mmCIF file of C-alpha atoms and ligand atoms in Angstrom:
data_model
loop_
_atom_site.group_PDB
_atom_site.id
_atom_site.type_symbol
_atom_site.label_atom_id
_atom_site.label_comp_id
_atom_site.label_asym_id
_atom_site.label_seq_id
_atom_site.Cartn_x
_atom_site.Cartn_y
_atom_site.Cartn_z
ATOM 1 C CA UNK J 1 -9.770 -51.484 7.750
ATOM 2 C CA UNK J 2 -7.873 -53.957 10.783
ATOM 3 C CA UNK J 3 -7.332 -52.726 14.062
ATOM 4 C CA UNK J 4 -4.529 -50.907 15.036
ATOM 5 C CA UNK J 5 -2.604 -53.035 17.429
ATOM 6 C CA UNK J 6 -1.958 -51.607 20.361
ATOM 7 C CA UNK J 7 0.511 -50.810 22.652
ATOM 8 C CA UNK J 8 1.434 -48.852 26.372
ATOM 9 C CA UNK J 9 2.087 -45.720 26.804
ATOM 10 C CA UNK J 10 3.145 -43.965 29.614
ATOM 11 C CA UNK J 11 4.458 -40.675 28.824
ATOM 12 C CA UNK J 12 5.555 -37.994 31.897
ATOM 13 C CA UNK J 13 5.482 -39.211 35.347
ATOM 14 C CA UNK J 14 7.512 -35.769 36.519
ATOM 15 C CA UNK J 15 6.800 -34.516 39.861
ATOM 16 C CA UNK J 16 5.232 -31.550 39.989
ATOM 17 C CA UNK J 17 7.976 -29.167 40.545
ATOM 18 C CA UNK J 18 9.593 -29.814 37.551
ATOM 19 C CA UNK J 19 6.197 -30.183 35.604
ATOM 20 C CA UNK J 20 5.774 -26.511 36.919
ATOM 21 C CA UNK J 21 9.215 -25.395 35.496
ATOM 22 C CA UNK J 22 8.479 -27.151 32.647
ATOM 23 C CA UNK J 23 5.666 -25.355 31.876
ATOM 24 C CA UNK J 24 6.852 -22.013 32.243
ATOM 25 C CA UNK J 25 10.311 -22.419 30.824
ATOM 26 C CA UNK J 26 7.884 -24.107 27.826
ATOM 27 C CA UNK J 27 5.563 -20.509 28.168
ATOM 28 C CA UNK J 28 8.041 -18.033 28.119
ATOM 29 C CA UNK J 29 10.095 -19.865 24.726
ATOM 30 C CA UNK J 30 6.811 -19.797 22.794
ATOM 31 C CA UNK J 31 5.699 -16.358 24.047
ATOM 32 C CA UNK J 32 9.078 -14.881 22.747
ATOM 33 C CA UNK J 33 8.448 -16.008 19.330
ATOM 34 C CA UNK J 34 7.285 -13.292 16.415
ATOM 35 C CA UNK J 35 6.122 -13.169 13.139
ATOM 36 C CA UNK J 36 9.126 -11.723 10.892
ATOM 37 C CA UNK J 37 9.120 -10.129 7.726
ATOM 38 C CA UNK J 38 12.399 -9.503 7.110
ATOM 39 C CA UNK J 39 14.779 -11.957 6.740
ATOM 40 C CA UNK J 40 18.142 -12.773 6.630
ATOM 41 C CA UNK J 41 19.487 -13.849 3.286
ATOM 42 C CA UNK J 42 21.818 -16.347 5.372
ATOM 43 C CA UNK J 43 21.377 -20.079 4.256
ATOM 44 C CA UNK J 44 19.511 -22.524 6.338
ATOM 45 C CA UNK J 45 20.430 -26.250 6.495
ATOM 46 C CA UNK J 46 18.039 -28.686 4.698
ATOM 47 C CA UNK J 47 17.910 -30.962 8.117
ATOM 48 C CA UNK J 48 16.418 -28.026 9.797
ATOM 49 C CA UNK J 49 13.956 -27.911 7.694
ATOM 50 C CA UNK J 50 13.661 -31.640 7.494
ATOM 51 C CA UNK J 51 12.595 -31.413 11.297
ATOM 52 C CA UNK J 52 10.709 -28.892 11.444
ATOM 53 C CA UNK J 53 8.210 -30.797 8.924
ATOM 54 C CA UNK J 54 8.998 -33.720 11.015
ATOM 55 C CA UNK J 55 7.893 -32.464 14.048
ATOM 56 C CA UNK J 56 4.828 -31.124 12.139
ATOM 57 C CA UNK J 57 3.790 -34.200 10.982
ATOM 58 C CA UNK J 58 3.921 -35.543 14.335
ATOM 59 C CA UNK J 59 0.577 -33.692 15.181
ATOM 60 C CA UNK J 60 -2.646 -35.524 15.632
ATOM 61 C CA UNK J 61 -5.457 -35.829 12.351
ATOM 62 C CA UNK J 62 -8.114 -37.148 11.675
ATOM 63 C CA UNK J 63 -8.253 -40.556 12.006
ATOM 64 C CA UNK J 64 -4.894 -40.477 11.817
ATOM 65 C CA UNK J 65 -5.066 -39.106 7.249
ATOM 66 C CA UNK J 66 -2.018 -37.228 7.874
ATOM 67 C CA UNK J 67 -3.773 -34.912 5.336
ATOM 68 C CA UNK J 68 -0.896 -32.769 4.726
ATOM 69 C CA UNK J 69 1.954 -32.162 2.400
ATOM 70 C CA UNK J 70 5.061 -29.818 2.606
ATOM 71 C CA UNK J 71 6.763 -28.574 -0.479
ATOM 72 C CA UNK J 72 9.990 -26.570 0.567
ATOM 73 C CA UNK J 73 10.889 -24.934 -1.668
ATOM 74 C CA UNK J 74 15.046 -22.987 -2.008
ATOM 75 C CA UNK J 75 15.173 -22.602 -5.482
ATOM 76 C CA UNK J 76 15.910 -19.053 -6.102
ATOM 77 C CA UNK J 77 13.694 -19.486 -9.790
ATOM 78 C CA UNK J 78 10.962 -20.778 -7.942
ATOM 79 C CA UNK J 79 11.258 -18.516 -5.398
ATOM 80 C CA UNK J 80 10.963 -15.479 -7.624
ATOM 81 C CA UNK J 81 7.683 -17.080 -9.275
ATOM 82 C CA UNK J 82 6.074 -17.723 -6.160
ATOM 83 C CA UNK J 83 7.185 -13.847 -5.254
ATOM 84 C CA UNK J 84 5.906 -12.660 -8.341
ATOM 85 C CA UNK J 85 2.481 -14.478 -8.166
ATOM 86 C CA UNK J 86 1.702 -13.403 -4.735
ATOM 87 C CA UNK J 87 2.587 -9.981 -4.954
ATOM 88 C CA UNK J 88 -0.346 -9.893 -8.208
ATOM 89 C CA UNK J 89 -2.554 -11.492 -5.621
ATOM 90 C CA UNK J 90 -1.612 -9.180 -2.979
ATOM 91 C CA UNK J 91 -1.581 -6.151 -4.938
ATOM 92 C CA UNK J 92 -5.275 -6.862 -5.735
ATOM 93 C CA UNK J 93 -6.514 -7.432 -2.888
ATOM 94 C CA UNK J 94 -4.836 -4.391 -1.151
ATOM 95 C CA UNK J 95 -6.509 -2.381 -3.701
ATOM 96 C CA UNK J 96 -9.476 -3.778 -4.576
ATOM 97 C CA UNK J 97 -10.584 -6.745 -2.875
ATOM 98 C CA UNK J 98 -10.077 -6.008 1.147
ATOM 99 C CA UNK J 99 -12.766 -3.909 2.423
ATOM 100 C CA UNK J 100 -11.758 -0.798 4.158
ATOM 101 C CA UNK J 101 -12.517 -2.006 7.641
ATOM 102 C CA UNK J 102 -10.000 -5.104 7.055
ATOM 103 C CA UNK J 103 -6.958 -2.306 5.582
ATOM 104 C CA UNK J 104 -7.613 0.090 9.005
ATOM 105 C CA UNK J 105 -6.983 -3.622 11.144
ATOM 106 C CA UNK J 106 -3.722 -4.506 9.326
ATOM 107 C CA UNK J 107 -3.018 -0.635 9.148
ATOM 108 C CA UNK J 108 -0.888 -1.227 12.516
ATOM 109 C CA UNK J 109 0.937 -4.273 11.154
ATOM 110 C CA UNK J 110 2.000 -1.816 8.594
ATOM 111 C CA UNK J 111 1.931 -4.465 5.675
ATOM 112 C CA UNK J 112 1.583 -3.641 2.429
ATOM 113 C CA UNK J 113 0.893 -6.176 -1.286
ATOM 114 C CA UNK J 114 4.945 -5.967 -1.388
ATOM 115 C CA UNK J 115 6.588 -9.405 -0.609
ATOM 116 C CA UNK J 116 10.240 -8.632 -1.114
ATOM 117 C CA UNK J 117 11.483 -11.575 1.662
ATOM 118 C CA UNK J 118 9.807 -14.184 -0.339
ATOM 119 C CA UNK J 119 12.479 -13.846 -3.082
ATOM 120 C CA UNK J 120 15.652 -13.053 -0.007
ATOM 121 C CA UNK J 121 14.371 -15.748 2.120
ATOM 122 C CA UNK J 122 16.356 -19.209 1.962
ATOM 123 C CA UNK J 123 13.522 -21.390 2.140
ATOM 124 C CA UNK J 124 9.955 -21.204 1.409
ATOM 125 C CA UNK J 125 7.760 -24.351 2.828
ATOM 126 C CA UNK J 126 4.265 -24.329 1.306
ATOM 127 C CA UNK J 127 1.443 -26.600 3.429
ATOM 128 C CA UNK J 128 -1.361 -28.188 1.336
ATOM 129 C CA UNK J 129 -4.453 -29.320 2.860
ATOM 130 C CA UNK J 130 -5.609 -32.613 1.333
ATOM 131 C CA UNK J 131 -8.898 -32.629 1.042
ATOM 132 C CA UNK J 132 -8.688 -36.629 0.520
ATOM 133 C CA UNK J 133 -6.230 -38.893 -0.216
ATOM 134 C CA UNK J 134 -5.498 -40.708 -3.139
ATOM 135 C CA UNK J 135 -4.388 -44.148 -3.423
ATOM 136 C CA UNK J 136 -1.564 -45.654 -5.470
ATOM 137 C CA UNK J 137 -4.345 -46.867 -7.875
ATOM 138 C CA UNK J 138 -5.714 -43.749 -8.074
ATOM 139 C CA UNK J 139 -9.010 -44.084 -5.689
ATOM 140 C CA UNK J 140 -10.127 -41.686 -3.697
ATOM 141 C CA UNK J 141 -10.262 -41.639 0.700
ATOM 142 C CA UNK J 142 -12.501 -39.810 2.262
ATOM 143 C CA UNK J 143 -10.174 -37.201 5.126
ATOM 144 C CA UNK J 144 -11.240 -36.074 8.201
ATOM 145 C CA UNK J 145 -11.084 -32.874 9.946
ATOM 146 C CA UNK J 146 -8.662 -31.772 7.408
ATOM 147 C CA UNK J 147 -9.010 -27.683 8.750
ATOM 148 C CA UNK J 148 -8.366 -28.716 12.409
ATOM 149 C CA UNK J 149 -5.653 -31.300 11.670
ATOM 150 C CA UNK J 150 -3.444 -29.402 9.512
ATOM 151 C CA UNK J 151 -4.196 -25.998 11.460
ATOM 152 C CA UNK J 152 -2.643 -27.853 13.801
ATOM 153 C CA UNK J 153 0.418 -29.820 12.303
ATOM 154 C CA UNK J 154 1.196 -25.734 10.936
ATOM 155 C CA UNK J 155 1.379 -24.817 14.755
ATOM 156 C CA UNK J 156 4.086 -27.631 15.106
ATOM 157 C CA UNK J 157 5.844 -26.022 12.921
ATOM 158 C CA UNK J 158 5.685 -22.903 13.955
ATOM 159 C CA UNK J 159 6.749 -23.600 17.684
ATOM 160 C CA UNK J 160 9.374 -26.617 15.968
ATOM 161 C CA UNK J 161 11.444 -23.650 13.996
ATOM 162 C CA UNK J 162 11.183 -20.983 16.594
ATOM 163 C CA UNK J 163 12.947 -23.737 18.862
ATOM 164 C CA UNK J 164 15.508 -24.384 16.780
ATOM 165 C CA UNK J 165 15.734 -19.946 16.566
ATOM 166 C CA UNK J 166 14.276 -19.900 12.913
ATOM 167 C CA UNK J 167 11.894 -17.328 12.209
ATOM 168 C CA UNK J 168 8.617 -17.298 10.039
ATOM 169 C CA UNK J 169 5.906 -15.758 9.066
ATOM 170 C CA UNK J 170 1.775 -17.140 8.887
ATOM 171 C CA UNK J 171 1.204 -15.762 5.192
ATOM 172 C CA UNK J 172 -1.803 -16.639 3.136
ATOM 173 C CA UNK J 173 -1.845 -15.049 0.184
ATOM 174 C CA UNK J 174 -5.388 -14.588 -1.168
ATOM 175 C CA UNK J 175 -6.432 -16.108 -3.653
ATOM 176 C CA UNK J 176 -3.645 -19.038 -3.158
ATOM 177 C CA UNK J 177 -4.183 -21.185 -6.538
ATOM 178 C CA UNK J 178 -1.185 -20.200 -7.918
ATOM 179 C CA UNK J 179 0.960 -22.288 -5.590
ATOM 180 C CA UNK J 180 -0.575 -25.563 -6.786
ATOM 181 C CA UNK J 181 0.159 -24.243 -10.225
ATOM 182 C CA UNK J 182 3.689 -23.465 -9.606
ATOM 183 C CA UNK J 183 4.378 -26.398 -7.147
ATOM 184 C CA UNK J 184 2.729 -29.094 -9.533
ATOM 185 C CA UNK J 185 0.299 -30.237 -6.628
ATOM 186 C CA UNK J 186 -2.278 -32.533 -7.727
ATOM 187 C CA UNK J 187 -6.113 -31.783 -7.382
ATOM 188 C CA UNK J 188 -6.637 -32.968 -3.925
ATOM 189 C CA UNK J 189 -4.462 -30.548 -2.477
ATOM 190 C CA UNK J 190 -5.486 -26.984 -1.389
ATOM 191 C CA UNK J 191 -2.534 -24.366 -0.847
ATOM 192 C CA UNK J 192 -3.414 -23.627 2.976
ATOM 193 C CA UNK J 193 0.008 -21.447 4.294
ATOM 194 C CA UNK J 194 3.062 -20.174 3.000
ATOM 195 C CA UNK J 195 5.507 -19.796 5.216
ATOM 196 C CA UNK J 196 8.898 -17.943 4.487
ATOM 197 C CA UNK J 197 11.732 -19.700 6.634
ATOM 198 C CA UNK J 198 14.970 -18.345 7.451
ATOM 199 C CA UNK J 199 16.606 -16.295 10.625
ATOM 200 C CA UNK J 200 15.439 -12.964 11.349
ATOM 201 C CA UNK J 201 17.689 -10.531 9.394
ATOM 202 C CA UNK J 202 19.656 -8.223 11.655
ATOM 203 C CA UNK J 203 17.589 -5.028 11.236
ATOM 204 C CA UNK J 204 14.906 -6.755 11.741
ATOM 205 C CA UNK J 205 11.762 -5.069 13.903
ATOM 206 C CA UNK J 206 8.176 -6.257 15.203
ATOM 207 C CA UNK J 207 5.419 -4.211 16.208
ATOM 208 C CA UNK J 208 5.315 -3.690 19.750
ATOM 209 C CA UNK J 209 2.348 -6.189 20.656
ATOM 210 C CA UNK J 210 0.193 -6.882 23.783
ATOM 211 C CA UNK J 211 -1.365 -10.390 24.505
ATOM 212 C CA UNK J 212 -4.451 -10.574 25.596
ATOM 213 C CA UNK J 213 -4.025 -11.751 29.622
ATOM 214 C CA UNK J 214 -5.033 -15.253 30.758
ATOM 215 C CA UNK J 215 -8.191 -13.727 32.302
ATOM 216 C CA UNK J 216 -9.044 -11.964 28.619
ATOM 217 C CA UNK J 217 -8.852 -15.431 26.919
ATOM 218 C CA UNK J 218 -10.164 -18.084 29.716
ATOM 219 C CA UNK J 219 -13.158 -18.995 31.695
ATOM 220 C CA UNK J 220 -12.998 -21.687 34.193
ATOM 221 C CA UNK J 221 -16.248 -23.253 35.221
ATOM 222 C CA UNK J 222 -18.581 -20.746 33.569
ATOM 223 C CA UNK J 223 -22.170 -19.992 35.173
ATOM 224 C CA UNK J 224 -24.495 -20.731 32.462
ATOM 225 C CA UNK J 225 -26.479 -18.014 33.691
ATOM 226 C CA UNK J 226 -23.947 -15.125 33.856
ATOM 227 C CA UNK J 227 -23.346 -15.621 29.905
ATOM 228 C CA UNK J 228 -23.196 -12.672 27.644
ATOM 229 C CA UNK J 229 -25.850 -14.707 25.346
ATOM 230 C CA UNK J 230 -29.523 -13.719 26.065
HETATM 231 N N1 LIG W 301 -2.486 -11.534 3.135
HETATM 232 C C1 LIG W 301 -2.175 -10.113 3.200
HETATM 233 C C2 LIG W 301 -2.991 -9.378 4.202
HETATM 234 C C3 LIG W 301 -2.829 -9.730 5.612
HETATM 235 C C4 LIG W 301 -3.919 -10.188 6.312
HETATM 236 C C5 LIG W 301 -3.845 -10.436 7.668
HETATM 237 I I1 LIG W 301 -5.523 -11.003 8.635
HETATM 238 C C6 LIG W 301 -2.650 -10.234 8.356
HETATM 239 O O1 LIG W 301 -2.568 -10.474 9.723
HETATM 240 C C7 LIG W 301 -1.555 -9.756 7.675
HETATM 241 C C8 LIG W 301 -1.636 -9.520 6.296
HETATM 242 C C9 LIG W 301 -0.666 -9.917 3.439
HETATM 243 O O2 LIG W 301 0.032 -10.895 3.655
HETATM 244 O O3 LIG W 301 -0.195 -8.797 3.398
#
């Protein structure tokens, strides 16, 4: 493959003040943000969604694969498939397939195999992993990082809808073949989140969460000796 050309790039160059202001005004938006799971049945414009994929894509990969594809989904026949097959899935697992230790962690969440918003929510956008591309002529190119790279492009889009005051929700529904099925994905792609898109219905509610503090999830300049590792 050529070389990219290249060219400058100077992005920033606030003072410090404002890169301070910045930062929290930038903290508190993202640390108001929740998973929903109920949603309003109120549309939601197509160039919403068009951004929010946009801004997605904008994340860094892998030598730069891109190996990612959205599939949003507001067909109300679709929908209802995609409902039906991951409540089957769901139902399953809730009752067969998650071990007792993983129902007592989500017992607090208070979820259940029951995926009503799937078939009230305007849009559904389904991410696929590719696990390497394929050419126009068919050939195959080996990705990189595809995990990392689309783990992050979904975290674009996470923070890219709450900003524009959409709400979602991270749901992986386990096993998730049946979206490649339904979506007519070719073999190269792996189903890797759903995630319902819409606005927060009115009667909405969250559980009442902590986060961890800043000293729970950082170190700074660790002592290799003090480590918890023997
Ligand atoms: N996929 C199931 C179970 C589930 C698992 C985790 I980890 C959660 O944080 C929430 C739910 C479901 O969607 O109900």
């Amino acid at each position: 493959m050529t070389k990219h050309s290249f060219i400058p790039y100077q992005p920033g160059r606030l003072d410090e003040n404002e890169q301070l202001r910045r930062a929290k005004e930038f903290y508190e938006e993202m640390d108001a943000r929740r998973s929903v799971r109920r949603f309003s049945s109120r549309p939601v414009h197509r160039r919403l969604v068009e951004y929010a994929i946009r801004t997605a894509s904008s994340a860094p990969s892998g030598a730069h694969r891109q190996p990612w594809r959205f599939v949003a989904v507001d067909d109300a026949a679709i929908k209802r498939r995609i409902r039906i097959e991951a409540e089957r899935e769901e139902k399953i697992s809730y009752e067969k397939r998650m071990p007792d230790e993983w129902l007592e962690a989500l017992r607090p969440m208070g979820t259940s195999w029951q995926k009503p918003y799937l078939e009230t929510v305007p849009w559904i956008v389904v991410v696929f992993a590719q696990s390497y591309g394929l050419s126009e002529g068919g050939s195959k190119q080996k990705n990189y990082y595809v995990q990392e790279s689309v783990g992050i492009a979904c975290g674009f889009f996470i923070a890219a809808l709450h900003h524009m005051g959409l709400s979602t929700l991270t749901h992986t529904p386990s096993p998730m073949g049946f979206l490649r099925s339904i979506l007519g994905r070719p073999k190269n792609e792996k189903p890797y989140i759903l995630f319902p898109v819409g606005y927060a219905a009115s009667d909405a509610t969250v559980p009442k969460l902590n986060r961890k503090p800043l000293q729970e999830v950082t170190s700074w300049n660790p002592d290799p000796d003090s480590g918890t590792d023997s």
